[in-house]
mmCIF file of C-alpha atoms in Angstrom:
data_model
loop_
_atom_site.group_PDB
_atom_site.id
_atom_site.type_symbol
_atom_site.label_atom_id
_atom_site.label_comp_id
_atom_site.label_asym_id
_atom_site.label_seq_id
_atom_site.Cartn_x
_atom_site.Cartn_y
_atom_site.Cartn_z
ATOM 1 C CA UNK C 1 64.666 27.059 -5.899
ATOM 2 C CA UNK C 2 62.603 29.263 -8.079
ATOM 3 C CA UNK C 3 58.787 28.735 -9.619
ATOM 4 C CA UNK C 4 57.792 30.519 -12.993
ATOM 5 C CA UNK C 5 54.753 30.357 -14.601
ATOM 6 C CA UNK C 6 53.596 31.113 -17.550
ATOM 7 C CA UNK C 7 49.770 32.043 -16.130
ATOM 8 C CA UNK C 8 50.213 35.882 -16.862
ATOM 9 C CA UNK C 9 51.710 35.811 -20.122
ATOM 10 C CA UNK C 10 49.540 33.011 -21.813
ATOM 11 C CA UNK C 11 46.282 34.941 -20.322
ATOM 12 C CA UNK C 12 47.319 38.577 -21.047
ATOM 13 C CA UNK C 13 48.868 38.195 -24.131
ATOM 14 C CA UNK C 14 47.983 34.623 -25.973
ATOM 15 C CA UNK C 15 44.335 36.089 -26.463
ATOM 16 C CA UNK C 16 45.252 38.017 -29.573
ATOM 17 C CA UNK C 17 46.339 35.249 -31.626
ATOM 18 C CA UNK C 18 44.163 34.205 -34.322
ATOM 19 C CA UNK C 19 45.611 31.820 -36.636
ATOM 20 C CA UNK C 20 48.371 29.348 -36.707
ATOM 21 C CA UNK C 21 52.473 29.297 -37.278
ATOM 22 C CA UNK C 22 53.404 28.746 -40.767
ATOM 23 C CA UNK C 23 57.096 27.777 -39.972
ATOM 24 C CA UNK C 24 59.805 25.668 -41.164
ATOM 25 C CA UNK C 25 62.586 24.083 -39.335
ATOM 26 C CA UNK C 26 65.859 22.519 -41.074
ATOM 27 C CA UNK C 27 68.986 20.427 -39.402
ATOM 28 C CA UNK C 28 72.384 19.319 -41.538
ATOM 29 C CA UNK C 29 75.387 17.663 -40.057
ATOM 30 C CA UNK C 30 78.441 19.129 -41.338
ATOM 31 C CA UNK C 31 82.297 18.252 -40.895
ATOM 32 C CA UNK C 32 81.739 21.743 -38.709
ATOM 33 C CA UNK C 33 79.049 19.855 -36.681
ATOM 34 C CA UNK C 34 75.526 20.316 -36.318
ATOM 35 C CA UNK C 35 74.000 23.222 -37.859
ATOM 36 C CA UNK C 36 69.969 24.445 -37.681
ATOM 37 C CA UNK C 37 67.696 26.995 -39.018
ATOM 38 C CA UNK C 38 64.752 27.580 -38.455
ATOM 39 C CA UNK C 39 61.731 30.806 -39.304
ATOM 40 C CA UNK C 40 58.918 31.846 -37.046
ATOM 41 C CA UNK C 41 56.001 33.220 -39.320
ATOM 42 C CA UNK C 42 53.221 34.676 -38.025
ATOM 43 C CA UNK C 43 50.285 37.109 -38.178
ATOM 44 C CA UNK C 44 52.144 39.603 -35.984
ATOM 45 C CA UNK C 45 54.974 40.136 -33.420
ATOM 46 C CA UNK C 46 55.315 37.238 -30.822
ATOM 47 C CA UNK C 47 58.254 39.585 -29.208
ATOM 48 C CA UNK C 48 60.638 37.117 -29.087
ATOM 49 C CA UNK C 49 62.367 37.128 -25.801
ATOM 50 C CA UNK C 50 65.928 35.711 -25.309
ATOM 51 C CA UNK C 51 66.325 34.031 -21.677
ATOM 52 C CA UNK C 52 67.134 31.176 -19.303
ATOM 53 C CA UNK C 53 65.692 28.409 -17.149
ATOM 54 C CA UNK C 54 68.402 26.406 -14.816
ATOM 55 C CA UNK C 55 68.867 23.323 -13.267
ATOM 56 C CA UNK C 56 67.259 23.340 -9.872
ATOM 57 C CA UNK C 57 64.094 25.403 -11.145
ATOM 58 C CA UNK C 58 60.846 24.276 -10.090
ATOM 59 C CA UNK C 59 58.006 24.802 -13.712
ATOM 60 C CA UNK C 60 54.753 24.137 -13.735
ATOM 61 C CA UNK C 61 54.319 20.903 -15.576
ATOM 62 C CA UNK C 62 51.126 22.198 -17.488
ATOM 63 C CA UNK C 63 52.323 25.788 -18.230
ATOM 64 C CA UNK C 64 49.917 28.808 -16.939
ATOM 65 C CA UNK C 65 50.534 27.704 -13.238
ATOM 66 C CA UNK C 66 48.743 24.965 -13.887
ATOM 67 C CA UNK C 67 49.197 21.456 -12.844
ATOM 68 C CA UNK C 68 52.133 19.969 -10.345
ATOM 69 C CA UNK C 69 55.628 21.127 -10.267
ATOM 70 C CA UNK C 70 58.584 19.876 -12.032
ATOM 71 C CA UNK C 71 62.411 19.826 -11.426
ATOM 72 C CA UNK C 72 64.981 21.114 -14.267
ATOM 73 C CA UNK C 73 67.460 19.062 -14.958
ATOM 74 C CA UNK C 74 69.393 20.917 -17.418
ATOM 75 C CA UNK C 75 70.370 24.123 -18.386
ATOM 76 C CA UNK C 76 68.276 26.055 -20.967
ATOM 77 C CA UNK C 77 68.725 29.269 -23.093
ATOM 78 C CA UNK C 78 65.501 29.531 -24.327
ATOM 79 C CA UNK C 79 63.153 31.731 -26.736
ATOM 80 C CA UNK C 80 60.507 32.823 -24.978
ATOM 81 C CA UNK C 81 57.227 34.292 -26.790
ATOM 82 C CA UNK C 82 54.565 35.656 -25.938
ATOM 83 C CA UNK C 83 55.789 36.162 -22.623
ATOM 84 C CA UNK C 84 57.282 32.716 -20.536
ATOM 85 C CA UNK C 85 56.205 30.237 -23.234
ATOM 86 C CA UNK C 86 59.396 28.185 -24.192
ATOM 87 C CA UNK C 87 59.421 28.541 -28.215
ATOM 88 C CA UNK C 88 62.366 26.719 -28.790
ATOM 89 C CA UNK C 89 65.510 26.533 -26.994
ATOM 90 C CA UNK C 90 68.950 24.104 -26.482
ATOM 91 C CA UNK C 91 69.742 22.561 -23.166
ATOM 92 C CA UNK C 92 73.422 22.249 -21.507
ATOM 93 C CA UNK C 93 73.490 18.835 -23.219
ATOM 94 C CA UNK C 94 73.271 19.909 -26.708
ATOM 95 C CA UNK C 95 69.786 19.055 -27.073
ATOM 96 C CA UNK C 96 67.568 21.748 -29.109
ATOM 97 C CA UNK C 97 63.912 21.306 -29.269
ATOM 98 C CA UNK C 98 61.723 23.066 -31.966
ATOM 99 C CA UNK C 99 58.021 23.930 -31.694
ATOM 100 C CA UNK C 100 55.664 24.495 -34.863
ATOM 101 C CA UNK C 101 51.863 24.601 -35.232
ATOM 102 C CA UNK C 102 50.173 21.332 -35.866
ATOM 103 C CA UNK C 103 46.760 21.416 -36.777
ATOM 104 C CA UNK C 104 46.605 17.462 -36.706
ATOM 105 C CA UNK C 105 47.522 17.393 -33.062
ATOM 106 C CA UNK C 106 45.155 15.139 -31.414
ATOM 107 C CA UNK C 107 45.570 14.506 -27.395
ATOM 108 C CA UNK C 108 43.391 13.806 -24.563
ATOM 109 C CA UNK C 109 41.861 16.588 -22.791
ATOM 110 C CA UNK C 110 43.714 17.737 -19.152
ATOM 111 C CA UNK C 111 42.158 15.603 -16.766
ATOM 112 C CA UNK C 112 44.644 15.475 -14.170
ATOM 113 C CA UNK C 113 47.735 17.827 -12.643
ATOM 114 C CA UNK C 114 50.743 15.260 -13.027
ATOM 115 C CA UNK C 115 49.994 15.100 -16.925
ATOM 116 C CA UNK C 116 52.027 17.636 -19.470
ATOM 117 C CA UNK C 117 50.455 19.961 -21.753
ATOM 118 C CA UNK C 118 51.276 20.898 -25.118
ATOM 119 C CA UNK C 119 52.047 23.833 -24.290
ATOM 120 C CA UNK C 120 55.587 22.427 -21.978
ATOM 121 C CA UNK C 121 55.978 19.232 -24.051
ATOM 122 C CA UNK C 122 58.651 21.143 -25.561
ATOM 123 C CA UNK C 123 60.560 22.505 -22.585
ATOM 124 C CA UNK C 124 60.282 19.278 -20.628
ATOM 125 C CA UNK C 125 61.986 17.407 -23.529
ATOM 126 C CA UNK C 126 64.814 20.283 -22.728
ATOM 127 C CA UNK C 127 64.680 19.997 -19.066
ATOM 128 C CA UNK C 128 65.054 16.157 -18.711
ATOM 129 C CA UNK C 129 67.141 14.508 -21.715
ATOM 130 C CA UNK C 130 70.183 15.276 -22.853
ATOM 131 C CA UNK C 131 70.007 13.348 -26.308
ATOM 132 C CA UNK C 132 67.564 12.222 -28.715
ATOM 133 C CA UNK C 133 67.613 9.278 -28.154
ATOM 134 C CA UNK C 134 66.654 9.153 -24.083
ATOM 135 C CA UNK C 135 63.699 11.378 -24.842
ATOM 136 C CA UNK C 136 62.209 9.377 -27.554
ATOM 137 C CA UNK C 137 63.024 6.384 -25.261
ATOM 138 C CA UNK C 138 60.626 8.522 -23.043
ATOM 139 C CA UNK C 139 58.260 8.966 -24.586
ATOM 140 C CA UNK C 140 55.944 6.086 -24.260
ATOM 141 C CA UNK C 141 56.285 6.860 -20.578
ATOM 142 C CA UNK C 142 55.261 10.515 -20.937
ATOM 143 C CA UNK C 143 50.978 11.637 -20.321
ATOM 144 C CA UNK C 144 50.346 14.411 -22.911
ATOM 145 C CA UNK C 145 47.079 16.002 -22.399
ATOM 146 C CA UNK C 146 45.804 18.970 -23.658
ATOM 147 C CA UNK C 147 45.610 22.445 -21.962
ATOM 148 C CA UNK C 148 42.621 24.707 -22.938
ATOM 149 C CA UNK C 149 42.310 28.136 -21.913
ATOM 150 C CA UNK C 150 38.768 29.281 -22.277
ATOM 151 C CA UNK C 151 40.086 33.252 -22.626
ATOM 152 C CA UNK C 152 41.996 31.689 -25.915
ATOM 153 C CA UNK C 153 40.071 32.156 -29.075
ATOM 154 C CA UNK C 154 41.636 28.901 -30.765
ATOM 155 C CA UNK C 155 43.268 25.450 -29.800
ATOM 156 C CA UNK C 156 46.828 25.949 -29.261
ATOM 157 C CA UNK C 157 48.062 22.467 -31.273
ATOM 158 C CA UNK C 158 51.756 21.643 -31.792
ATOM 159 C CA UNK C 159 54.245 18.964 -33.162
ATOM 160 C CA UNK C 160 58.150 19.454 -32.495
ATOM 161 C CA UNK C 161 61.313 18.746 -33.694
ATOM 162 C CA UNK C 162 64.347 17.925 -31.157
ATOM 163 C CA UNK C 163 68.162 17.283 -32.759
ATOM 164 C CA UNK C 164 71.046 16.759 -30.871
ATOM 165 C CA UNK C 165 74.584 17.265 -31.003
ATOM 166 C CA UNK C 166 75.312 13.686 -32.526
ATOM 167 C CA UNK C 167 73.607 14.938 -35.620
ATOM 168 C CA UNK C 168 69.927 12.626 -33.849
ATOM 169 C CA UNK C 169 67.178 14.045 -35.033
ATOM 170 C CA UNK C 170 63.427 13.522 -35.063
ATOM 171 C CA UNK C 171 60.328 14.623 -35.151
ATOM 172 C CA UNK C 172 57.423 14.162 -33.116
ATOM 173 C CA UNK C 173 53.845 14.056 -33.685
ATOM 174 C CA UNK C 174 50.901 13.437 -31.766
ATOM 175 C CA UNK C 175 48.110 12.418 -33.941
ATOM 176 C CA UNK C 176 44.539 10.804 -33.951
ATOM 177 C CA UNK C 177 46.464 7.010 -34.516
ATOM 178 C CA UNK C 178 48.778 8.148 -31.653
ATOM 179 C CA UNK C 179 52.184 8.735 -31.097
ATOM 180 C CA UNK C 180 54.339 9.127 -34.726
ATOM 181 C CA UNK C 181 58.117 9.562 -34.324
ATOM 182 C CA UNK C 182 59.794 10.269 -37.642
ATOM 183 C CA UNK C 183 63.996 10.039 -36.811
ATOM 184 C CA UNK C 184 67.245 10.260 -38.845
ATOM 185 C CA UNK C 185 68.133 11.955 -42.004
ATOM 186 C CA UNK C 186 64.886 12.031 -43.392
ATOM 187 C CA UNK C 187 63.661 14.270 -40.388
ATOM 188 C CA UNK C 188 66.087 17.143 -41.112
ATOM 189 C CA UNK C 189 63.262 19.242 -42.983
ATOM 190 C CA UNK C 190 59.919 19.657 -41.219
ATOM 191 C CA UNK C 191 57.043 22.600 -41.743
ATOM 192 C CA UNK C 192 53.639 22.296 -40.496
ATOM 193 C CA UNK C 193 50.236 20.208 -41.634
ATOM 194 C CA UNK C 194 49.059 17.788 -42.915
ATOM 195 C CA UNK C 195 51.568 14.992 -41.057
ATOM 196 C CA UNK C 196 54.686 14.290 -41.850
ATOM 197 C CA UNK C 197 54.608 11.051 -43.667
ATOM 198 C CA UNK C 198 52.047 13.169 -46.378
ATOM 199 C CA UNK C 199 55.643 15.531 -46.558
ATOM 200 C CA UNK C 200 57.866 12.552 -46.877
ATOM 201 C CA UNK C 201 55.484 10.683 -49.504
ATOM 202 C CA UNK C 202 55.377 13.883 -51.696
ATOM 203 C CA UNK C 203 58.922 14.672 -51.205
ATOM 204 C CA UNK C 204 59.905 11.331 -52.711
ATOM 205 C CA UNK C 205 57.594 12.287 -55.853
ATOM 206 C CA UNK C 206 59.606 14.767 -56.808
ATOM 207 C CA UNK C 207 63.188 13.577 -55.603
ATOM 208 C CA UNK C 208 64.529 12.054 -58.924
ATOM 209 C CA UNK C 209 64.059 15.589 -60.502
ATOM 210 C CA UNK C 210 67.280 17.070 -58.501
ATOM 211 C CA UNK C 211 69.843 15.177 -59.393
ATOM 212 C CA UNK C 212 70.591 17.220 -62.202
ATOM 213 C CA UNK C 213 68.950 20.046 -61.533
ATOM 214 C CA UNK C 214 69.405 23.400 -62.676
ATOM 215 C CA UNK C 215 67.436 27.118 -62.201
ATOM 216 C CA UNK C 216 65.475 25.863 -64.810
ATOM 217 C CA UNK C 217 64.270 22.629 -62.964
ATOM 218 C CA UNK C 218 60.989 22.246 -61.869
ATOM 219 C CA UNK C 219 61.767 20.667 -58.610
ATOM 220 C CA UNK C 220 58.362 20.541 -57.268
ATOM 221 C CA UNK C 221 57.980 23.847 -55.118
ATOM 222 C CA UNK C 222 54.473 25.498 -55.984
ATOM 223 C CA UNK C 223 56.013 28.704 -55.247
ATOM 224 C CA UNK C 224 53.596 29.834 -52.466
ATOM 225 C CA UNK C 225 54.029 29.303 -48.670
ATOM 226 C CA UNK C 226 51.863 26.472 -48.376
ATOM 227 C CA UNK C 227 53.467 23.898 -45.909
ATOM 228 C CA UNK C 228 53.879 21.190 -48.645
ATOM 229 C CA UNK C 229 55.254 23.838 -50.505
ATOM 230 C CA UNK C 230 57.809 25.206 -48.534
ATOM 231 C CA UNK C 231 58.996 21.472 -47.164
ATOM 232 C CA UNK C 232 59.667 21.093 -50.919
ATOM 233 C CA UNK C 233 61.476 23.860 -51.061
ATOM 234 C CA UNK C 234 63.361 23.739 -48.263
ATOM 235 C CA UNK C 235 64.196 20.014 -48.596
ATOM 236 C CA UNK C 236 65.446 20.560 -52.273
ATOM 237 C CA UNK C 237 67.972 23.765 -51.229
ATOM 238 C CA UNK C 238 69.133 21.658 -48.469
ATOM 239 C CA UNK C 239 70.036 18.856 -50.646
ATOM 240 C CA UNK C 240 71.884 21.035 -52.740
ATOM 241 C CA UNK C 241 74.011 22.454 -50.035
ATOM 242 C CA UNK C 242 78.060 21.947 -49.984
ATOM 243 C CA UNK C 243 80.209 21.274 -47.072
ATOM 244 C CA UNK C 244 81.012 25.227 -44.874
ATOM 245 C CA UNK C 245 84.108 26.283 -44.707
ATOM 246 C CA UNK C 246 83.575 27.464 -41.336
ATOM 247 C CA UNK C 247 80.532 27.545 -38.500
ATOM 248 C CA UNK C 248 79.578 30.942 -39.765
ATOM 249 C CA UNK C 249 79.663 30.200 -43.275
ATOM 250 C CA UNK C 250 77.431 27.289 -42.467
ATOM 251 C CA UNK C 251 75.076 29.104 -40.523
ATOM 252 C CA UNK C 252 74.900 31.842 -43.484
ATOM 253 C CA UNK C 253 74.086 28.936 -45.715
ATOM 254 C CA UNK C 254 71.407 26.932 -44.064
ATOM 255 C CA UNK C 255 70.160 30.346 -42.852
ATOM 256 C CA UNK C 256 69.654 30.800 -46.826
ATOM 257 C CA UNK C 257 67.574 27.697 -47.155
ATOM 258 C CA UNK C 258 64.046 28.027 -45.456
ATOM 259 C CA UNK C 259 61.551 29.886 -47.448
ATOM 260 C CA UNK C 260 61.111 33.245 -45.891
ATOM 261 C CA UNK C 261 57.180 34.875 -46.222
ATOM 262 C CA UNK C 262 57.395 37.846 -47.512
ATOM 263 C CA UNK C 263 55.825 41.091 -45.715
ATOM 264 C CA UNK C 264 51.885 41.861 -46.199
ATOM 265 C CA UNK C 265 52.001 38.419 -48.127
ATOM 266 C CA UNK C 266 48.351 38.055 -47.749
ATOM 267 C CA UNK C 267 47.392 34.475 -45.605
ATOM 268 C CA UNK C 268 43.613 34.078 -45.275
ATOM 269 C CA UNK C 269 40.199 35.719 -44.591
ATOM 270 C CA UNK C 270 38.684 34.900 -41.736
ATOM 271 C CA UNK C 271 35.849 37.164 -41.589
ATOM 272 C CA UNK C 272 37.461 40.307 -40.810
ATOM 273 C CA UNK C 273 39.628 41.354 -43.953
ATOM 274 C CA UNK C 274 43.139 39.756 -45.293
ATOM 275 C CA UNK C 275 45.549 38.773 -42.362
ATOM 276 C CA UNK C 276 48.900 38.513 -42.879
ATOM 277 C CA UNK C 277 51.261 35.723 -41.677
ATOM 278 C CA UNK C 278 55.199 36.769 -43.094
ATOM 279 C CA UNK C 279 58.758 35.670 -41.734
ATOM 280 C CA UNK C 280 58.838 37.601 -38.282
ATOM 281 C CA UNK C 281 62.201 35.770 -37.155
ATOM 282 C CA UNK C 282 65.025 33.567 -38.172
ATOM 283 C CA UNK C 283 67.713 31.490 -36.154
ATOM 284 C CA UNK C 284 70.200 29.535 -37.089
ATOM 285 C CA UNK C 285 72.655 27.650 -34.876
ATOM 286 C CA UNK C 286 75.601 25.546 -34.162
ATOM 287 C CA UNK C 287 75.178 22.888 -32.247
ATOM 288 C CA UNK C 288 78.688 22.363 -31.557
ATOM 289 C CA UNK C 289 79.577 25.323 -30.867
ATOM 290 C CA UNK C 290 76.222 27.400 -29.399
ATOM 291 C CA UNK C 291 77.031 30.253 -32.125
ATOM 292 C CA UNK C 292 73.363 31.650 -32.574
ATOM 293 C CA UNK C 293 72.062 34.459 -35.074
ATOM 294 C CA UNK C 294 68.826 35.673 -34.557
ATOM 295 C CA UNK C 295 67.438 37.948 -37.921
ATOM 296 C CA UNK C 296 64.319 39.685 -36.825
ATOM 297 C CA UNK C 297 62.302 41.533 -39.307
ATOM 298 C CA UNK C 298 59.254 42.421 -38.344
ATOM 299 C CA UNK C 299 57.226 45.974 -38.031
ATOM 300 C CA UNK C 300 59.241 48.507 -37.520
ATOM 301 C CA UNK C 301 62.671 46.083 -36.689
ATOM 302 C CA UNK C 302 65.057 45.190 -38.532
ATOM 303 C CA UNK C 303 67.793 43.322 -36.900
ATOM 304 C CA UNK C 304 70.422 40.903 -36.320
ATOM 305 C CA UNK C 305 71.492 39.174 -33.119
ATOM 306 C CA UNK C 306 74.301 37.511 -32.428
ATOM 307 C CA UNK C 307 75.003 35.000 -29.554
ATOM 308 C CA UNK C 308 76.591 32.018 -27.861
ATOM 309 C CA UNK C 309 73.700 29.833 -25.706
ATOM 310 C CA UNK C 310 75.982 27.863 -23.680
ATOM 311 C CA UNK C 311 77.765 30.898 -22.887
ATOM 312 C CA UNK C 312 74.681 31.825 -21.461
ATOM 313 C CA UNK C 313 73.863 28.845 -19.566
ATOM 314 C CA UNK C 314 73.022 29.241 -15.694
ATOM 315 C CA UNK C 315 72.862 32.923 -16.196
ATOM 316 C CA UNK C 316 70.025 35.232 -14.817
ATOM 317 C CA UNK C 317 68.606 37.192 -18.062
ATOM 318 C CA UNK C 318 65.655 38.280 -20.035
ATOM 319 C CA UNK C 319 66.966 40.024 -23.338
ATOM 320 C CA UNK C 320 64.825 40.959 -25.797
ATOM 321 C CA UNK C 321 65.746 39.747 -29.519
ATOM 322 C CA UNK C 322 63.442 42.426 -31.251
ATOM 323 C CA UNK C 323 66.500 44.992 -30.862
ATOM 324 C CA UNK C 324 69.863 44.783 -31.582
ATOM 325 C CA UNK C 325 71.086 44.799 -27.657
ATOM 326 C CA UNK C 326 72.667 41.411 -26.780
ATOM 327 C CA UNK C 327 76.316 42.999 -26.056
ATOM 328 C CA UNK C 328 74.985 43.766 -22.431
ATOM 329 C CA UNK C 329 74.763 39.770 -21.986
ATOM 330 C CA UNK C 330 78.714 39.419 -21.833
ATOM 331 C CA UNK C 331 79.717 42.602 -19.758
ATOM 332 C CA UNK C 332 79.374 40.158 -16.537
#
């Protein structure tokens, strides 16, 4: 059995982040199954990695080779940023976790080596359940503390989606109150802060407005990339959605759904100058099937990836998703 790490990747490279994911994630259950989308925007390139962690791996249960050691019980095909940190991924189950910034996140601080971090919450969600339903039933059972690296210039705070194959879905929150699971159909549409029963609460403001709607509509969007902004949006597109024809043409049209920062959008100033913050990546995927596409636009590329994650399961790889060079994946 193998141990990775993610101690050299989180200290070499985590360092030059400066401000958080503005992100959105969307599920919809289709007569062609279970279809997601989801962007990754950011203040530059995370260099998305595509690659695996199977069953029988021993992980550090804290990430950066800290803490005990864990055993995978499940398949993953994984994307990896910033080096080893699991991003999001699907397991061999069906089970797909998403991670987005949560400024809200409020956890104890590490204070012993059995307890997870938020930085594997995500992956150990993927490693141990196959369904939605046993890891929220886990939950209650699971010691979340929080991981600070002193050679990080900011807390590293999360909350996360998982959806299953079923069409489960929920997300999860760890907040001041404690534990705040949000499940079902209302969960299919989640950004970042403030929490997501602020999202829900507005969203149901402006609901009654789309039942008619036309281009004309004012539907409750504020037209920036706010996070209440873009769960409006995103929720409102999604509602308007009709049944795919097929698995691609659903994954073209939920693809079409999240709001998508443009480049050298300007974000904030936080003392040195305008940052940035626009769409590096999106993927979309079936469920069902495991049919991924990966659009990356970001610098200087400008691609699209296509894959198939289980496929991929129990293989050996680290592929880069940056570049248009997946093909190499299936020659074995």
């Amino acid at each position: 059995m193998l141990k990775n790490t993610l101690k050299i990747a989180l200290l070499s490279t985590l360092t030059s982040a400066t401000i958080a994911h503005a992100c959105t994630s969307i599920a919809w259950n289709t007569d062609q199954g279970v279809l997601t989308s989801r962007t990754n925007d950011w203040v530059e390139a995370t260099n998305p990695v595509l690659g695996n962690i199977n069953k029988g791996t021993l992980r550090s249960i804290q990430g950066a080779g800290q803490g005990d050691d864990y055993l995978v019980k499940y398949d993953i095909v994984a994307v990896l940023a910033y080096g080893e940190l699991v991003h999001d991924g699907v397991n061999s189950q069906g089970l797909q976790m998403n991670a987005l910034y949560y400024t809200p996140m409020t956890i104890p601080e590490k204070n012993s080596n059995n307890s997870i971090t938020q930085f594997t919450f995500g992956e150990y969600l993927l490693a141990n359940y196959a369904t939605v339903e046993e890891a929220i039933n886990a939950l209650p059972q699971l010691k979340v503390q929080k991981l600070t690296l002193a050679v990080m210039p900011m807390d590293i705070k999360l909350h996360w989606s998982i959806t299953d194959k079923s069409g489960d879905r929920a997300v999860i929150e760890l907040d001041k109150e404690g534990l705040h699971v949000y499940r079902g159909e209302i969960a299919m549409v989640m950004t970042n802060d403030p929490s997501f029963k602020t999202h829900l609460k507005n969203r149901q403001k402006y609901e009654p407005s789309w039942q008619n709607a036309d281009r004309n509509t004012d539907f409750g969007s504020k037209g920036n990339a706010s996070a209440e902004s873009r769960f409006i949006h995103a929720s409102y597109y999604k509602s308007k959605l009709t049944e795919p024809t097929s698995v691609q043409n659903g994954l073209m049209k939920i693809a079409s759904v999240p709001f998508r920062v443009p480049v050298d959008a300007p974000y904030k100033d936080f003392g040195n100058g305008m940052t940035g913050y626009a769409t590096e990546w999106t993927l979309s995927q079936s469920l069902e099937t495991g049919d991924s596409v990966m659009e990356y636009n970001f610098e200087n590329n400008w691609n699209t990836v296509k894959f198939n994650v289980y496929d991929l399961m129990g293989k050996e790889f680290r592929q880069p998703l940056m570049v248009n060079a997946i093909s190499p994946l299936f020659s074995n």
